[in-house]
mmCIF file of N, CA and C in Angstrom:
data_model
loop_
_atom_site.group_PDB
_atom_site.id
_atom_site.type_symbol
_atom_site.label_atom_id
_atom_site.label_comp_id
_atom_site.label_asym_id
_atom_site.label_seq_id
_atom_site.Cartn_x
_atom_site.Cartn_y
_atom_site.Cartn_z
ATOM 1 N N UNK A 1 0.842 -1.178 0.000
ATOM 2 C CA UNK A 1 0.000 0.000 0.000
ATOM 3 C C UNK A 1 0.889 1.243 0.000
ATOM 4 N N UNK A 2 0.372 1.869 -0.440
ATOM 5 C CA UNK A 2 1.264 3.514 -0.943
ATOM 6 C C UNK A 2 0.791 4.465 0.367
ATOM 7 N N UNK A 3 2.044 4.846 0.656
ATOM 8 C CA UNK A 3 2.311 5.723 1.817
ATOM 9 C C UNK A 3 1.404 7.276 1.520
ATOM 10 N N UNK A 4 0.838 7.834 2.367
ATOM 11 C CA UNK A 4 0.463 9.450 1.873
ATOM 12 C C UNK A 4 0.763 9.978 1.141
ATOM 13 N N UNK A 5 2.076 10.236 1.453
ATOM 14 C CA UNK A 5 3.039 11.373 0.617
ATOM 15 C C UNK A 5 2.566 11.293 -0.742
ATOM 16 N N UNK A 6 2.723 9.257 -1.386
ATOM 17 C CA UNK A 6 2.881 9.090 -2.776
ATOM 18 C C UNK A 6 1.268 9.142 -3.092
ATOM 19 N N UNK A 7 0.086 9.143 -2.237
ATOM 20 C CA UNK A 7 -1.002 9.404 -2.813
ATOM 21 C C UNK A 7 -1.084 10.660 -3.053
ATOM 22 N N UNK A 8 -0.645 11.947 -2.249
ATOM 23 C CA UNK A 8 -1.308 12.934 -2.205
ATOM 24 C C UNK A 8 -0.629 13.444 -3.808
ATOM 25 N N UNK A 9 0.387 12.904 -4.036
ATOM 26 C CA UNK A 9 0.935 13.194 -5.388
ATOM 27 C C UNK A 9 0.222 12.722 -6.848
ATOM 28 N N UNK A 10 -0.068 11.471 -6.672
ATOM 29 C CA UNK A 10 -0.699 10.567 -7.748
ATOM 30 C C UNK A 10 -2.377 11.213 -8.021
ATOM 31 N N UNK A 11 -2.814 11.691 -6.706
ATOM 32 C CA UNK A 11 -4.450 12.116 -7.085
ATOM 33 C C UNK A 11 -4.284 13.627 -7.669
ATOM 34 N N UNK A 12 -3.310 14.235 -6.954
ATOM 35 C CA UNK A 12 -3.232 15.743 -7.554
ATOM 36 C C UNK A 12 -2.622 15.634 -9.366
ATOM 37 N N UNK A 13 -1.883 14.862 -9.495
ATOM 38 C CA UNK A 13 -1.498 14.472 -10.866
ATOM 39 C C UNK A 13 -3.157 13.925 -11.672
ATOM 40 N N UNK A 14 -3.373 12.953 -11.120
ATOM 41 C CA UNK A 14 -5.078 12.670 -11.839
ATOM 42 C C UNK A 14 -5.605 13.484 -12.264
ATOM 43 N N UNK A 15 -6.091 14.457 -11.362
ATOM 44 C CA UNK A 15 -7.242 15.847 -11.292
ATOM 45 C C UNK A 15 -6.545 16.804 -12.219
ATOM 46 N N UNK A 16 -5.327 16.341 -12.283
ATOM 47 C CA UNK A 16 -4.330 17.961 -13.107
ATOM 48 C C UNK A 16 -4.062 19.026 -12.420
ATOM 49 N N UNK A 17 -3.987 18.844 -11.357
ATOM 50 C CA UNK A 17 -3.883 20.373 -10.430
ATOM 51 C C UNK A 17 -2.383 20.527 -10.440
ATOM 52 N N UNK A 18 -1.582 22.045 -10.135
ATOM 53 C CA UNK A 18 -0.347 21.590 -9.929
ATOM 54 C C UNK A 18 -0.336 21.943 -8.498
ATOM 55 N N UNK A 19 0.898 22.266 -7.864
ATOM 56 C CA UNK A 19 1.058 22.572 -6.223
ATOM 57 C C UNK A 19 0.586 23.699 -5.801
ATOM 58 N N UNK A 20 0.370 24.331 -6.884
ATOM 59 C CA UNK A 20 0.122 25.571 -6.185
ATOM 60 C C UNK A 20 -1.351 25.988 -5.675
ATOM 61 N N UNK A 21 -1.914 25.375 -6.944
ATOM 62 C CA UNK A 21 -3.515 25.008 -7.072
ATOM 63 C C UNK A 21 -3.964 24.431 -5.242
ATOM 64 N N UNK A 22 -3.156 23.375 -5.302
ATOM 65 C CA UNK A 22 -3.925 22.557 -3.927
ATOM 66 C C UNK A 22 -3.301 23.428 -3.042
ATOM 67 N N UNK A 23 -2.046 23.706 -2.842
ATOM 68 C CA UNK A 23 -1.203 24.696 -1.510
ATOM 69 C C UNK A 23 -2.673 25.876 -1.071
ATOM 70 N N UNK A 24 -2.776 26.637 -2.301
ATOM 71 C CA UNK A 24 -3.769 27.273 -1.928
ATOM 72 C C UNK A 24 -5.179 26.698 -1.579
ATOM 73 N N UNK A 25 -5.743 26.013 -2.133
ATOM 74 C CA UNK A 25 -6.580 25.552 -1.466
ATOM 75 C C UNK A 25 -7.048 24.859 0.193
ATOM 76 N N UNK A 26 -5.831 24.307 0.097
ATOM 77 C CA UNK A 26 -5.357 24.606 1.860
ATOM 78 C C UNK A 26 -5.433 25.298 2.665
ATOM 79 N N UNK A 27 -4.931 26.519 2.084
ATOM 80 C CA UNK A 27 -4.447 27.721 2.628
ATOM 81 C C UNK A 27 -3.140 27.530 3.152
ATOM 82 N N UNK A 28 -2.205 26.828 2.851
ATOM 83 C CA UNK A 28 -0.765 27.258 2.478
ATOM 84 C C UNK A 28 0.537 27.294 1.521
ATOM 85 N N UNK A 29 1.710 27.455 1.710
ATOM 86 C CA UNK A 29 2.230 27.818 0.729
ATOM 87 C C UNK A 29 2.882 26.209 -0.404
ATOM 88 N N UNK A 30 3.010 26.488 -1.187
ATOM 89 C CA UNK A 30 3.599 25.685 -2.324
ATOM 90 C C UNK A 30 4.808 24.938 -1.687
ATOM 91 N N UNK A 31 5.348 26.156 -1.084
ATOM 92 C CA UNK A 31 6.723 25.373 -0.562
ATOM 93 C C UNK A 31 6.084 24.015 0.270
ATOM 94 N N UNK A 32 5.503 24.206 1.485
ATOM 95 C CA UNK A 32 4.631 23.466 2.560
ATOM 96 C C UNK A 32 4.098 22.165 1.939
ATOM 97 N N UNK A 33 3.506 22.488 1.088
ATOM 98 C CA UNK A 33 2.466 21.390 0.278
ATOM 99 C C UNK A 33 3.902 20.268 -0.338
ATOM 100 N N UNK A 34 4.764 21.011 -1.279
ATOM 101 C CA UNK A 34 5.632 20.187 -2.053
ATOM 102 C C UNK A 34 6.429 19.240 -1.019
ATOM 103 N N UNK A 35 6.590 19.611 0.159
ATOM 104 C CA UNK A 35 7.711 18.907 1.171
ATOM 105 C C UNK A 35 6.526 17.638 1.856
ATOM 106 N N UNK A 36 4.841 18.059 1.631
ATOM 107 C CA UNK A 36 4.058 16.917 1.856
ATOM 108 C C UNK A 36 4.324 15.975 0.905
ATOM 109 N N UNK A 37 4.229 16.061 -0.482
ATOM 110 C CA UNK A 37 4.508 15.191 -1.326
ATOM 111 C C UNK A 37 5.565 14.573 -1.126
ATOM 112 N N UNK A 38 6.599 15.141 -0.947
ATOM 113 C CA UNK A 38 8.242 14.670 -0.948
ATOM 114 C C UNK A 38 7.843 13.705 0.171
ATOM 115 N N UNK A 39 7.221 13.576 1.226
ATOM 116 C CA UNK A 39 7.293 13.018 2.357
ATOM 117 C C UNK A 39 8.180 13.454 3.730
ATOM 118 N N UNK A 40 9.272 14.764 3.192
ATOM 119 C CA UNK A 40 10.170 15.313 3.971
ATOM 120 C C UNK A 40 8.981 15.989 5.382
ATOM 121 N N UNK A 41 7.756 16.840 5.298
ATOM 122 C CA UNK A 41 6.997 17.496 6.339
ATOM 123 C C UNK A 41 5.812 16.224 6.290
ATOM 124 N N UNK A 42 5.489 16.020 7.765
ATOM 125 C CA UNK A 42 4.057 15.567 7.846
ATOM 126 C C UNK A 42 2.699 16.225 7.659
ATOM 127 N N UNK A 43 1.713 15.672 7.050
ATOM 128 C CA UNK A 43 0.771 16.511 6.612
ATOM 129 C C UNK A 43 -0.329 16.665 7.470
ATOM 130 N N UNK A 44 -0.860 18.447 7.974
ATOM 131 C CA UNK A 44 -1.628 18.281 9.197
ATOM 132 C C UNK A 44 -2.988 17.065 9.238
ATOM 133 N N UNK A 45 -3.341 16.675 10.325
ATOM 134 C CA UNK A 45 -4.709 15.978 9.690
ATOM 135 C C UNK A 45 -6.227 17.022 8.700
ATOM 136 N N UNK A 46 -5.479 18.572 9.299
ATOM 137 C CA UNK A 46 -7.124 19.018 8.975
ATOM 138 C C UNK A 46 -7.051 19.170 7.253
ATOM 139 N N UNK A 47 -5.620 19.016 7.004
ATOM 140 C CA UNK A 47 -4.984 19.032 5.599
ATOM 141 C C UNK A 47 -6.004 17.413 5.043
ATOM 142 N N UNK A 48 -5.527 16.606 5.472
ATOM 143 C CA UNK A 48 -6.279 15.411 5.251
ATOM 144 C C UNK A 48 -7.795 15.524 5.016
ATOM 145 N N UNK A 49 -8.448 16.266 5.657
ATOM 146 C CA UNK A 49 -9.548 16.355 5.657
ATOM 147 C C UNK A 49 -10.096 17.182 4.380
ATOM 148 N N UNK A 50 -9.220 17.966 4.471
ATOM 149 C CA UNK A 50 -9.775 19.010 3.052
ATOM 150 C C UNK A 50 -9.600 18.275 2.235
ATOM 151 N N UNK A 51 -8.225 17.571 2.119
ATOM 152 C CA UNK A 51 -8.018 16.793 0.451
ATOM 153 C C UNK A 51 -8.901 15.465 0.001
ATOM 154 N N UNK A 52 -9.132 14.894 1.294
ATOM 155 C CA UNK A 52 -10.369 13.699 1.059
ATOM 156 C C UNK A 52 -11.724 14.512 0.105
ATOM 157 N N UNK A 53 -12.133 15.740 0.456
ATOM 158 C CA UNK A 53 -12.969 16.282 -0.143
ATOM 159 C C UNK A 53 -12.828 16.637 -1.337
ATOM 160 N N UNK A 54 -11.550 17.112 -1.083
ATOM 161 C CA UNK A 54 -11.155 17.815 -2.992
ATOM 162 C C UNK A 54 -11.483 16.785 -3.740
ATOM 163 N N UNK A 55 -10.580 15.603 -3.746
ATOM 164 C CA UNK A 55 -10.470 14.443 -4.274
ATOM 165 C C UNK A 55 -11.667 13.621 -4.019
ATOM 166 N N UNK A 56 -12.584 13.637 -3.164
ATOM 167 C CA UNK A 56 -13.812 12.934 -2.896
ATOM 168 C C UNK A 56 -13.363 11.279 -2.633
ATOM 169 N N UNK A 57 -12.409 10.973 -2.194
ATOM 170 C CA UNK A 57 -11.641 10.055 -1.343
ATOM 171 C C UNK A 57 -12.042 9.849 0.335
ATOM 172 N N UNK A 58 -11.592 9.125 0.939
ATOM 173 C CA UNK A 58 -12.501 8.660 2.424
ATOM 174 C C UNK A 58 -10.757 8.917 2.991
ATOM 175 N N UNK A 59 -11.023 9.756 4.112
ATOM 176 C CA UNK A 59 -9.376 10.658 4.994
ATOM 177 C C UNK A 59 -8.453 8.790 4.828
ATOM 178 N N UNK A 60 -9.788 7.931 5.431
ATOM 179 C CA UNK A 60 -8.886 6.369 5.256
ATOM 180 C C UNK A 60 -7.909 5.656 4.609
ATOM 181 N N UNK A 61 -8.791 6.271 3.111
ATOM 182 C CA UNK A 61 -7.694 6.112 1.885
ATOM 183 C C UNK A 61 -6.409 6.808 1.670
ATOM 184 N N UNK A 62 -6.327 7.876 1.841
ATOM 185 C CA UNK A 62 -5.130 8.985 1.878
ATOM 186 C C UNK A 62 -4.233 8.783 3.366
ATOM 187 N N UNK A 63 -4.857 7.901 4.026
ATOM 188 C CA UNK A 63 -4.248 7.737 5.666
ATOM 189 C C UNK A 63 -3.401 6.182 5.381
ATOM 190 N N UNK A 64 -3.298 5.621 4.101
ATOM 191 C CA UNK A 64 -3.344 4.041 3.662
ATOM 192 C C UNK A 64 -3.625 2.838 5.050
ATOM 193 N N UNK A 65 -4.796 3.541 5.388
ATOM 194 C CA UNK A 65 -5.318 3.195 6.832
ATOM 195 C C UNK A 65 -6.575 1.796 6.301
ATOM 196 N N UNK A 66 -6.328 0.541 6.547
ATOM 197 C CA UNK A 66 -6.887 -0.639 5.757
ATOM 198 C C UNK A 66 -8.351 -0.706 6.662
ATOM 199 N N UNK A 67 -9.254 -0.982 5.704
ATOM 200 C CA UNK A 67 -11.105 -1.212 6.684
ATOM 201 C C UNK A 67 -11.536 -0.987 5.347
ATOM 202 N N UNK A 68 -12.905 -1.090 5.647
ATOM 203 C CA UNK A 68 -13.709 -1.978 4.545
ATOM 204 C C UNK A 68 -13.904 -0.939 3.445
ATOM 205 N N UNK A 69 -13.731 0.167 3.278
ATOM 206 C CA UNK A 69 -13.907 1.003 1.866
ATOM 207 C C UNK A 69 -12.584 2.404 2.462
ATOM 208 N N UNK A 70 -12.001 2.361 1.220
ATOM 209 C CA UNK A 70 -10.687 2.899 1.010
ATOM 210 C C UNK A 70 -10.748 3.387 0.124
ATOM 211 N N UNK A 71 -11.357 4.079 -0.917
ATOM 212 C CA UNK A 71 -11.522 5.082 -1.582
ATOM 213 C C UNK A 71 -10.979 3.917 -2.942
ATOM 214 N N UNK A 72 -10.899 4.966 -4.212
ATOM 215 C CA UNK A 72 -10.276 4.001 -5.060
ATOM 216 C C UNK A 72 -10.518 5.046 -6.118
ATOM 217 N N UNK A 73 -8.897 4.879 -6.569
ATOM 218 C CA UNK A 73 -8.969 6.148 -7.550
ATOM 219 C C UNK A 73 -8.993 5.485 -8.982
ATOM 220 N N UNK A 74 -9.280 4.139 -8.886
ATOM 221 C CA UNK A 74 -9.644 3.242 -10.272
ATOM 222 C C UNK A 74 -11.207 3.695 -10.489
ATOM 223 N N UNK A 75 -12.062 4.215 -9.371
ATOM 224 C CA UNK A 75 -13.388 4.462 -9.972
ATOM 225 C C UNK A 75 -13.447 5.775 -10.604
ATOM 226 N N UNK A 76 -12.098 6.119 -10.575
ATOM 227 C CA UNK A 76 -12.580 7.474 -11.363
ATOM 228 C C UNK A 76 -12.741 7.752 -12.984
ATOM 229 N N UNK A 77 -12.255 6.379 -13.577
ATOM 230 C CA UNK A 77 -12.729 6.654 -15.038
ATOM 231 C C UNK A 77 -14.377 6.806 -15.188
ATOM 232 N N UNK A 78 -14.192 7.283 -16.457
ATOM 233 C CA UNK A 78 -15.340 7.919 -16.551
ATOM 234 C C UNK A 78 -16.767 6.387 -16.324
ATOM 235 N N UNK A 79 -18.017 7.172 -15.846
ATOM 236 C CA UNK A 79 -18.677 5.794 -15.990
ATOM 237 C C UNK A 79 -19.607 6.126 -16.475
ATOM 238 N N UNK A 80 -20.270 6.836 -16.789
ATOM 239 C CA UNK A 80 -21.592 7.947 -17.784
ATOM 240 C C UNK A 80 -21.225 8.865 -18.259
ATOM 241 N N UNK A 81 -21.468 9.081 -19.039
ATOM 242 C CA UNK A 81 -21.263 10.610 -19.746
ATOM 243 C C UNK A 81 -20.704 11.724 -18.835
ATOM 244 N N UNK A 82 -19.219 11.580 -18.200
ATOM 245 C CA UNK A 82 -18.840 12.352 -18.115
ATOM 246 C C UNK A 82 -18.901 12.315 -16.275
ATOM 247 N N UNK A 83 -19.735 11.477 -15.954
ATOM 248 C CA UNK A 83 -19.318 11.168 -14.064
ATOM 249 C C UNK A 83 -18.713 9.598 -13.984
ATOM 250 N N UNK A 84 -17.961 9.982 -12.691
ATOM 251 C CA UNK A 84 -17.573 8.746 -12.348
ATOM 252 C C UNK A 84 -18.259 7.924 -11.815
ATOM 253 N N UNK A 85 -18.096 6.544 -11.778
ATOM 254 C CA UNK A 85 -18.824 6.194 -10.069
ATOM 255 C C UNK A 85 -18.332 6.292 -9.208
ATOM 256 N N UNK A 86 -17.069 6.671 -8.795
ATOM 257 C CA UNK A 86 -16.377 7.727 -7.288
ATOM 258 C C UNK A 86 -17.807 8.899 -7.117
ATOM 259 N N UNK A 87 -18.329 9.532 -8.281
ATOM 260 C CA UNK A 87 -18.708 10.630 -8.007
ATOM 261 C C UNK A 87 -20.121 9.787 -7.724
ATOM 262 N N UNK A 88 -20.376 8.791 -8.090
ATOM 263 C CA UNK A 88 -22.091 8.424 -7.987
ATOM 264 C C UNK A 88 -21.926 7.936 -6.694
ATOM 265 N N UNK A 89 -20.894 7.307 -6.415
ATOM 266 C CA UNK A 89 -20.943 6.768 -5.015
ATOM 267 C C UNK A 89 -20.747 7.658 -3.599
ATOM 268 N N UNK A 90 -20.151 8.435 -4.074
ATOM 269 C CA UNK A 90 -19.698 9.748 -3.284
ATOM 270 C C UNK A 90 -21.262 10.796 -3.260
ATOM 271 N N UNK A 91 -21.606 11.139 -4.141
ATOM 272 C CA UNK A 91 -23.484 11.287 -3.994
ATOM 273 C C UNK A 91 -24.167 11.042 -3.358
ATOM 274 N N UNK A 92 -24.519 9.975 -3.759
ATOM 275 C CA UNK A 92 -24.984 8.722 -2.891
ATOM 276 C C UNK A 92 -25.133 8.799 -1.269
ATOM 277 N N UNK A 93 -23.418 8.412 -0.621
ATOM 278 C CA UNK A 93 -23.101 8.722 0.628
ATOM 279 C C UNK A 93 -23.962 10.176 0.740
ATOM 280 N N UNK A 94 -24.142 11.192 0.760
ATOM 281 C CA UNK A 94 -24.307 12.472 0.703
ATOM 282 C C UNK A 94 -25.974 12.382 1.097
ATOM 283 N N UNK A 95 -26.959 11.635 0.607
ATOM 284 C CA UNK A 95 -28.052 11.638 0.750
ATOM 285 C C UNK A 95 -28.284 10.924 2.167
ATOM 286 N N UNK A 96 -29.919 11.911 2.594
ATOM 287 C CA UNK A 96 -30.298 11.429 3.574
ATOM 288 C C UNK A 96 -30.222 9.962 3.747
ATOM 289 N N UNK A 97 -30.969 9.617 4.754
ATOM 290 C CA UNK A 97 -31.280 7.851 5.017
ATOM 291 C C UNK A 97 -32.552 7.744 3.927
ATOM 292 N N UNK A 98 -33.434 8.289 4.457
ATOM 293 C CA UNK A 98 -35.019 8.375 3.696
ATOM 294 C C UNK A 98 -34.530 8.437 2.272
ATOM 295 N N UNK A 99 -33.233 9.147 1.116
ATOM 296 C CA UNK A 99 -33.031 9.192 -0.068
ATOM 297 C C UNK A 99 -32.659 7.822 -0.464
ATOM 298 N N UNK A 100 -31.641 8.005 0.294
ATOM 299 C CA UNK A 100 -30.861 6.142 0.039
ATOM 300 C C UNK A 100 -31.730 5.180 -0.007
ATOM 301 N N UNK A 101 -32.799 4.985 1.008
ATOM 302 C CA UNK A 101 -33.325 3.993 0.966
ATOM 303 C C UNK A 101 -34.066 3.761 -0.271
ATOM 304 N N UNK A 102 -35.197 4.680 -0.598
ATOM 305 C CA UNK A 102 -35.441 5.353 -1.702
ATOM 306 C C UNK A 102 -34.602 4.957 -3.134
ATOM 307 N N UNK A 103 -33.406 5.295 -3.167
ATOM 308 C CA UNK A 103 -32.576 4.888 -4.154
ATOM 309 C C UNK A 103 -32.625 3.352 -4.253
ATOM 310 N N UNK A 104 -31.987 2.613 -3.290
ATOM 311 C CA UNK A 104 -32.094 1.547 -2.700
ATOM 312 C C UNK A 104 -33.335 0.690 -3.717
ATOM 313 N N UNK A 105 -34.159 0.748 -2.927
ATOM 314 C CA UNK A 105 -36.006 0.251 -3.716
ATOM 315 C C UNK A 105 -35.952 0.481 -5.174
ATOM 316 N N UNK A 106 -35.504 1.756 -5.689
ATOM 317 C CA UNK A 106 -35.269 1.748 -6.967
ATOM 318 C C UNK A 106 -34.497 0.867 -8.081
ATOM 319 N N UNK A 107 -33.426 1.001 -7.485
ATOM 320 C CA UNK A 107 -32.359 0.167 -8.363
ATOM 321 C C UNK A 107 -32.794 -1.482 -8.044
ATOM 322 N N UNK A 108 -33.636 -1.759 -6.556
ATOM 323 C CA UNK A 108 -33.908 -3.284 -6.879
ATOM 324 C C UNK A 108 -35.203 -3.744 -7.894
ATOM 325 N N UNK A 109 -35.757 -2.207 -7.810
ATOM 326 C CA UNK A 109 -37.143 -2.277 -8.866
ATOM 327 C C UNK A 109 -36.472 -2.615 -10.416
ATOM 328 N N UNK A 110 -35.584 -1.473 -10.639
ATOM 329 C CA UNK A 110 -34.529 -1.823 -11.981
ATOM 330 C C UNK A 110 -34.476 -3.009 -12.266
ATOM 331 N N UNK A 111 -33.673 -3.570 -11.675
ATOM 332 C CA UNK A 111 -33.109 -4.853 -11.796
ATOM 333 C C UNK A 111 -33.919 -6.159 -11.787
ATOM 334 N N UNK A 112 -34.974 -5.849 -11.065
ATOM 335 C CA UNK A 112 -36.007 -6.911 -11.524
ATOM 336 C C UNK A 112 -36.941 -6.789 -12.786
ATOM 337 N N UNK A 113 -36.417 -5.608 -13.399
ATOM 338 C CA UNK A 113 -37.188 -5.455 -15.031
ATOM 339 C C UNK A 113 -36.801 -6.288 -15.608
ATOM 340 N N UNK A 114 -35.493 -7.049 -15.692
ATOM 341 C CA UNK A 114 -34.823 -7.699 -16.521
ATOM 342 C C UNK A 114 -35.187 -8.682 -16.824
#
């Protein structure tokens, strides 16, 4: 499993951002951010927290912290016109209980069309 440092590098490369892009988004400097990548500075946790969001990743995955869903930056090819299922699944999570369930009933209604 890949250490922080080399994720926080590999997802910012994905998205296309360069350092400066995410430093600021942080709210700090380029220098700060690049020595996270390098692995030379540790990265704060609340840093963790923002970038799970940027990236729409679980803090778990970026922590290479092992339990039952770890983000996965293989779902990010495209899976519909233009969303992922990172992003459908990441949605998803986002909805009430009452939506999900809702969703839930749906997709088993789907699937029994077949």
């Amino acid at each position: 499993m890949k250490q922080t440092h080399e994720l926080l590098r590999e997802l910012r490369e994905k998205h296309q951002y360069c350092q400066a892009y995410v430093a600021k988004y942080l709210g700090t400097t380029q220098q700060s951010y690049s020595n996270y990548e390098l692995g030379i500075r540790e990265i704060p946790l609340h840093h963790i927290v923002k970038l799970s969001h940027l990236y729409q990743v679980s803090v778990d995955y970026l922590l290479s912290i092992e339990g039952p869903y770890m983000g996965s930056i293989n779902l990010s090819q495209e899976y519909l016109e233009g969303v992922s299922l990172h992003q459908v699944v990441y949605d998803i999570q986002n909805l009430d209980e009452e939506k999900r369930k809702s969703l839930a009933d749906f997709v088993r209604f789907l699937s029994s069309q077949d």
